[in-house]
Coordinates of C-alpha atoms in Angstrom, one line a residue:
M1 CA 0.0 0.0 -0.1
D2 CA 1.1 3.6 -0.6
E3 CA 2.1 4.9 2.8
S4 CA 2.4 8.4 1.4
R5 CA -1.5 8.6 0.9
A6 CA -2.0 8.0 4.7
P7 CA -1.5 11.1 6.9
D8 CA 0.5 10.8 10.1
L9 CA -1.8 11.4 13.2
Q10 CA -0.9 13.4 16.2
S11 CA 0.1 11.1 19.2
T12 CA -1.6 11.4 22.6
P13 CA -0.1 10.2 25.9
S14 CA -2.6 7.2 25.9
I15 CA -1.8 6.0 22.3
D16 CA 1.6 4.1 21.9
T17 CA 2.6 5.0 18.5
S18 CA 5.7 2.8 18.6
V19 CA 3.7 -0.4 18.6
S20 CA 1.1 -1.4 15.9
H21 CA -2.4 -2.2 17.0
S22 CA -5.1 -4.4 15.5
A23 CA -7.8 -1.7 15.1
R24 CA -5.4 0.7 13.2
I25 CA -3.9 -2.1 11.0
W26 CA -7.5 -3.1 10.2
D27 CA -8.4 0.6 9.3
Y28 CA -5.3 0.6 7.1
W29 CA -6.4 -2.6 5.2
L30 CA -9.8 -1.1 4.8
G31 CA -8.4 2.0 3.2
G32 CA -8.9 4.3 6.2
K33 CA -6.6 7.1 7.5
E34 CA -6.7 6.6 11.2
N35 CA -3.4 4.7 11.5
Y36 CA 0.3 5.3 12.2
P37 CA 3.4 4.5 10.3
V38 CA 4.1 1.6 12.5
D39 CA 0.6 0.1 11.6
R40 CA 1.2 0.7 7.9
R41 CA 4.6 -1.0 8.1
L42 CA 3.3 -4.2 9.7
G43 CA 0.2 -4.1 7.5
D44 CA 2.3 -4.1 4.4
Q45 CA 4.7 -6.7 5.9
I46 CA 1.8 -9.1 6.6
A47 CA 0.4 -8.4 3.1
E48 CA 3.7 -9.4 1.5
V49 CA 3.4 -12.9 3.2
L50 CA -0.5 -13.0 2.4
P51 CA -1.4 -10.8 -0.5
D52 CA -5.1 -11.4 0.0
I53 CA -5.3 -10.1 3.6
V54 CA -6.7 -6.8 2.3
E55 CA -9.5 -8.6 0.6
Q56 CA -10.0 -10.7 3.7
A57 CA -10.5 -7.6 5.8
R58 CA -13.0 -6.3 3.3
A59 CA -14.9 -9.6 3.2
D60 CA -15.2 -9.4 6.9
R61 CA -16.8 -6.1 6.5
R62 CA -19.1 -7.1 4.0
F63 CA -20.1 -10.1 6.2
L64 CA -20.9 -7.4 9.0
K65 CA -23.4 -5.8 6.7
R66 CA -25.0 -9.1 5.7
V67 CA -25.2 -10.4 9.3
V68 CA -26.8 -7.2 10.6
E69 CA -29.3 -7.4 7.9
Y70 CA -30.0 -11.0 8.8
F71 CA -30.4 -10.1 12.4
I72 CA -33.0 -7.2 11.5
G73 CA -34.9 -9.8 9.4
Q74 CA -35.1 -12.1 12.4
G75 CA -36.8 -9.2 14.4
I76 CA -33.7 -8.3 16.4
R77 CA -33.4 -4.5 17.2
Q78 CA -30.6 -4.7 19.8
F79 CA -26.8 -5.0 19.0
L80 CA -23.8 -5.4 21.3
D81 CA -20.7 -4.9 19.0
I82 CA -17.7 -6.1 20.8
G83 CA -14.2 -5.1 19.2
T84 CA -15.8 -2.2 17.3
G85 CA -12.6 -1.0 15.6
L86 CA -12.5 2.3 13.9
P87 CA -15.4 3.9 12.2
T88 CA -15.7 3.2 8.5
V89 CA -18.5 2.7 6.0
D90 CA -21.6 0.8 7.0
N91 CA -21.0 0.6 10.8
T92 CA -23.5 -1.6 12.7
H93 CA -25.8 1.2 13.7
E94 CA -25.9 2.6 10.1
V95 CA -26.9 -0.8 8.6
A96 CA -29.3 -1.6 11.4
Q97 CA -31.1 1.8 11.5
R98 CA -31.4 2.1 7.8
L99 CA -33.6 -0.9 8.0
A100 CA -35.1 -0.5 11.5
P101 CA -34.7 3.2 12.7
E102 CA -35.6 2.0 16.2
S103 CA -32.6 -0.2 16.7
R104 CA -30.3 0.2 19.7
I105 CA -26.5 -0.4 19.4
V106 CA -23.7 -0.6 22.1
Y107 CA -20.2 -0.6 20.8
V108 CA -17.3 -1.8 22.9
D109 CA -13.6 -1.3 22.5
N110 CA -10.7 -0.4 24.6
D111 CA -8.4 1.1 22.0
P112 CA -7.7 4.8 22.8
L113 CA -7.8 5.8 19.2
V114 CA -11.2 4.2 18.8
L115 CA -12.4 6.0 21.9
A116 CA -11.1 9.2 20.3
H117 CA -13.2 8.7 17.3
A118 CA -16.2 7.4 19.2
R119 CA -18.4 10.4 18.3
A120 CA -18.7 9.0 14.8
L121 CA -20.3 5.9 16.3
L122 CA -22.8 7.8 18.4
T123 CA -24.9 9.3 15.7
S124 CA -28.3 7.8 15.7
T125 CA -31.9 8.0 14.4
P126 CA -34.3 9.8 16.7
E127 CA -36.1 6.5 17.3
G128 CA -33.0 4.6 18.2
R129 CA -29.9 4.9 20.3
T130 CA -26.2 4.4 20.2
A131 CA -23.7 4.1 23.0
Y132 CA -19.9 3.4 23.3
L133 CA -18.2 1.5 26.1
D134 CA -14.4 1.8 26.9
A135 CA -14.2 -1.7 28.1
D136 CA -12.1 -4.9 27.6
M137 CA -13.7 -8.0 26.3
Y138 CA -11.9 -10.0 28.9
D139 CA -14.2 -8.3 31.4
P140 CA -17.7 -9.2 30.4
E141 CA -19.2 -8.0 33.7
T142 CA -18.2 -4.5 33.0
I143 CA -19.5 -4.8 29.5
L144 CA -22.8 -6.1 30.6
R145 CA -23.3 -3.5 33.3
G146 CA -22.7 -0.6 30.8
A147 CA -24.8 -2.2 28.2
H148 CA -27.8 -2.5 30.5
D149 CA -28.1 1.3 30.3
T150 CA -29.0 1.0 26.6
L151 CA -30.2 -2.4 25.9
D152 CA -33.1 -4.3 27.4
F153 CA -31.8 -7.8 28.1
S154 CA -35.2 -9.3 28.5
R155 CA -35.4 -9.0 24.8
P156 CA -33.3 -10.7 22.1
V157 CA -29.8 -9.0 21.4
A158 CA -27.4 -9.7 18.7
V159 CA -23.9 -10.0 20.0
T160 CA -21.1 -9.5 17.3
M161 CA -17.5 -10.5 17.8
L162 CA -15.9 -9.9 14.4
G163 CA -12.2 -10.2 14.2
V164 CA -11.6 -10.1 17.8
A165 CA -12.2 -13.6 19.2
W166 CA -8.9 -14.7 17.6
H167 CA -7.2 -12.5 20.3
I168 CA -8.5 -14.7 23.1
T169 CA -5.8 -17.3 22.6
D170 CA -7.0 -19.7 25.4
D171 CA -10.1 -21.8 24.4
R172 CA -11.4 -22.1 28.0
E173 CA -11.1 -18.3 28.5
A174 CA -13.0 -17.7 25.1
L175 CA -15.7 -20.0 26.2
R176 CA -16.0 -18.3 29.6
I177 CA -16.3 -14.8 28.0
I178 CA -18.7 -15.9 25.4
G179 CA -20.8 -18.0 27.8
R180 CA -21.1 -15.1 30.2
L181 CA -22.2 -12.7 27.6
M182 CA -24.8 -15.0 26.1
D183 CA -26.0 -16.2 29.6
E184 CA -27.2 -12.6 30.1
T185 CA -29.2 -12.5 26.8
A186 CA -32.8 -13.6 26.3
P187 CA -33.8 -16.6 24.3
G188 CA -33.8 -15.7 20.5
S189 CA -30.5 -13.7 20.9
H190 CA -27.9 -14.4 18.3
L191 CA -24.0 -14.6 18.4
A192 CA -21.8 -13.8 15.4
I193 CA -18.1 -14.6 15.2
A194 CA -15.6 -13.9 12.5
H195 CA -12.1 -15.6 13.1
P196 CA -9.0 -16.5 11.0
T197 CA -8.2 -19.9 10.0
I198 CA -5.5 -21.6 7.8
E199 CA -7.9 -23.5 5.7
V200 CA -7.3 -21.8 2.4
T201 CA -3.8 -20.5 2.3
G202 CA -2.3 -22.8 4.9
E203 CA 1.3 -21.9 5.9
R204 CA 1.0 -18.4 4.3
M205 CA -1.8 -17.4 6.8
A206 CA 0.1 -19.2 9.6
E207 CA 3.2 -17.1 8.9
A208 CA 1.1 -13.8 8.7
I209 CA -0.1 -14.5 12.1
R210 CA 3.4 -15.2 13.4
Q211 CA 4.5 -11.8 11.9
W212 CA 1.5 -10.3 13.7
N213 CA 2.5 -11.8 17.0
R214 CA 6.0 -10.8 16.6
F215 CA 5.5 -7.1 15.9
G216 CA 1.9 -6.3 16.8
K217 CA -0.6 -6.4 19.7
P218 CA -2.7 -7.9 21.0
P219 CA -1.5 -11.4 20.0
G220 CA -3.8 -13.8 18.1
I221 CA -4.2 -17.4 17.0
H222 CA -5.9 -19.2 14.1
R223 CA -8.5 -21.8 14.9
S224 CA -9.9 -24.7 12.8
P225 CA -13.6 -24.6 11.8
E226 CA -14.2 -27.2 14.3
Q227 CA -12.6 -25.2 17.0
I228 CA -14.7 -22.1 15.9
E229 CA -17.8 -24.1 16.1
A230 CA -17.0 -25.0 19.6
L231 CA -17.1 -21.4 20.5
F232 CA -20.8 -21.6 19.9
T233 CA -21.3 -24.3 22.5
G234 CA -24.9 -24.2 23.9
L235 CA -26.2 -22.3 20.9
E236 CA -27.9 -23.4 17.7
L237 CA -25.8 -22.7 14.6
V238 CA -27.8 -21.3 11.7
E239 CA -27.2 -22.4 8.1
P240 CA -24.8 -22.6 6.5
G241 CA -22.8 -23.2 9.7
V242 CA -19.1 -22.1 10.1
V243 CA -17.9 -21.2 6.6
S244 CA -15.6 -18.7 4.8
C245 CA -17.1 -15.2 5.4
T246 CA -17.4 -14.8 1.7
R247 CA -19.8 -17.8 1.6
W248 CA -22.0 -16.9 4.6
R249 CA -25.3 -16.1 2.8
P250 CA -23.5 -14.2 0.0
E251 CA -25.3 -11.8 -2.3
A252 CA -26.2 -13.4 -5.6
L253 CA -23.3 -13.5 -8.1
P254 CA -23.6 -14.1 -11.9
F255 CA -20.6 -16.5 -12.0
G256 CA -21.0 -19.0 -9.1
E257 CA -19.8 -18.9 -5.6
P258 CA -17.3 -16.3 -4.4
A259 CA -13.7 -17.5 -3.7
E260 CA -13.1 -18.8 -0.1
S261 CA -10.8 -17.0 2.3
D262 CA -9.2 -17.8 5.5
Q263 CA -11.5 -15.5 7.3
Y264 CA -14.3 -17.9 8.6
C265 CA -17.5 -17.0 10.3
G266 CA -20.6 -18.4 12.1
V267 CA -23.9 -17.3 13.5
A268 CA -25.9 -19.0 16.2
R269 CA -29.2 -18.6 18.0
K270 CA -29.8 -18.9 21.7
P271 CA -32.6 -21.4 22.2

């Protein structure tokens, strides 16, 4: 990518500009401007190992749009978006409120740069509401306490963890966090997860993750489709199950199915 096109941001005491960070690298891959030279260097370094990483990031974003539309179609009007990332096009509240203006959305992230730009996530229709929590996904109790101010947990909630569950490197810890979040929700609630695998590119994706863990933070892991499916324990997977994000209920294409990517996803319903 052309680093000269991305302006250098002014640092603040709470933002470590010497270490790359996932939200800012993701922003760079999506064509955003809220990133630093260190993020762009690592983003380019990973792209050299795995050239389709930019398309994977964009496929994940397109999945977000489709899954929010799916949730609206299921009658859900409340969203808990964990690992929000930096604002870009078609944020959760924009997709949801375009279809159902009364939708309520709580965004959760703990990146200081995301917090600095949270105002862009707090626009809302008059009928709906958006809120932002500066909280760590490892602390579901704090997330739930804050979310209760905006969401009614006696009614279904859609919980999204797109591109963040891979940072929970211990399976038991991942199940603890996800289990606690979903325990709080009403029957009919849904969970969506997007997570890297090595199913498509194999060693290239594995090396990209090693590069990430060496130079960036927070660290992450790949999981197999079976391991991702295990994160939905106690929930009912909806069709087509755990698949490449490009193939989860894709929009109709004139020339067959879209190409698979290592970014896999799944959606499940709480019975």
